[in-house]
């Protein structure tokens, strides 16, 4: 029996989640809100996203406000969400949309020409904000469809089969007539009843679910085995002067954490870095007023590798001429520091007394 989109929509009308970016029933949401939430939700959970979304929207209430903001202000507001290229693209996209008059285009192909908007995000904006009959496929949707049609091929190879199976439901009249609700109903089903541990009894598609019939729902979707995450090693340096300022530098615009502020540090190596080797790379002349002290080690997990940083701290002579800019320690919360660097600054401050800085 083919699952019916009307059954899912009826369930959604009774059980839809209340989310700050989601419009009331029967009302199309603001495309700015949809776009902002979709960019934030990439690689981030709904629970983690909500407070960031609310603070970000309060700070930049319109696409024009975001476009007019300084990039450092955008990066600072984004800090903690990770994947900072998203924030740079967010700012660039806001400028592009503002240049168009402030209105997002409604066509999927045109949306994809904007910075940071790929195929999934374009379809999500088109379906949710403009009621275009397309279906965005995220992890929740993949899980629902893999179970519904008992697709046992591991991801990512199973993506074409999942998309083809979904189309048999998306082409039904109820889905075509309600593309915004249909897309969001799939998200909600995958985030609730069809989560990692399926709750099949109340599911509107339980009777049509092939994985449930075969008692394999909890095993789907299957995923290809990932290689072990490699480990990289390096060091960071907390350099404090007598004016209660620390030295920061800006990372290159391109690449990981691009454009963000950071403590001076070494390159990241694939082999462990000894304390002696790290200190040989410290950005401090030999006549430092106090020797470098080891403040501890930071471990931070990125998507594709784990980073282990030795943290060292010292005070600088009054006339230190070291590349970078000095910032009051009291203003650190205002700086565009990524989560990795906030870990370092918190550790340095928590151990400062013990280090006699």
Short mmCIF file of N, CA, C and O in Angstrom, two decimals, residues 23 31 151 184 234 238-239 255 290:
data_model
loop_
_atom_site.label_atom_id
_atom_site.label_comp_id
_atom_site.label_asym_id
_atom_site.label_seq_id
_atom_site.Cartn_x
_atom_site.Cartn_y
_atom_site.Cartn_z
N UNK A 23 5.67 29.82 10.55
CA UNK A 23 4.48 30.67 10.54
C UNK A 23 3.27 29.90 11.08
O UNK A 23 3.28 28.67 11.20
N UNK A 31 10.38 34.73 4.07
CA UNK A 31 11.53 34.03 3.47
C UNK A 31 12.84 34.29 4.22
O UNK A 31 13.70 33.40 4.29
N UNK A 151 14.53 0.70 2.39
CA UNK A 151 15.72 0.86 1.55
C UNK A 151 16.94 0.53 2.41
O UNK A 151 17.31 1.27 3.32
N UNK A 184 7.39 20.44 5.81
CA UNK A 184 7.57 20.56 7.25
C UNK A 184 6.99 19.36 8.00
O UNK A 184 7.48 18.99 9.07
N UNK A 234 48.83 21.03 17.98
CA UNK A 234 49.39 22.36 17.84
C UNK A 234 49.48 23.06 19.18
O UNK A 234 49.35 22.44 20.24
N UNK A 238 48.58 32.61 24.92
CA UNK A 238 47.90 33.73 25.58
C UNK A 238 48.98 34.72 25.99
O UNK A 238 49.77 34.46 26.90
N UNK A 239 49.02 35.87 25.32
CA UNK A 239 50.05 36.88 25.57
C UNK A 239 49.36 38.11 26.11
O UNK A 239 48.61 38.78 25.42
N UNK A 255 39.37 29.23 4.16
CA UNK A 255 39.78 28.07 4.94
C UNK A 255 39.03 27.95 6.25
O UNK A 255 38.12 28.72 6.55
N UNK A 290 58.18 37.45 31.75
CA UNK A 290 58.01 36.19 32.50
C UNK A 290 58.12 35.05 31.51
O UNK A 290 57.79 35.21 30.33
#
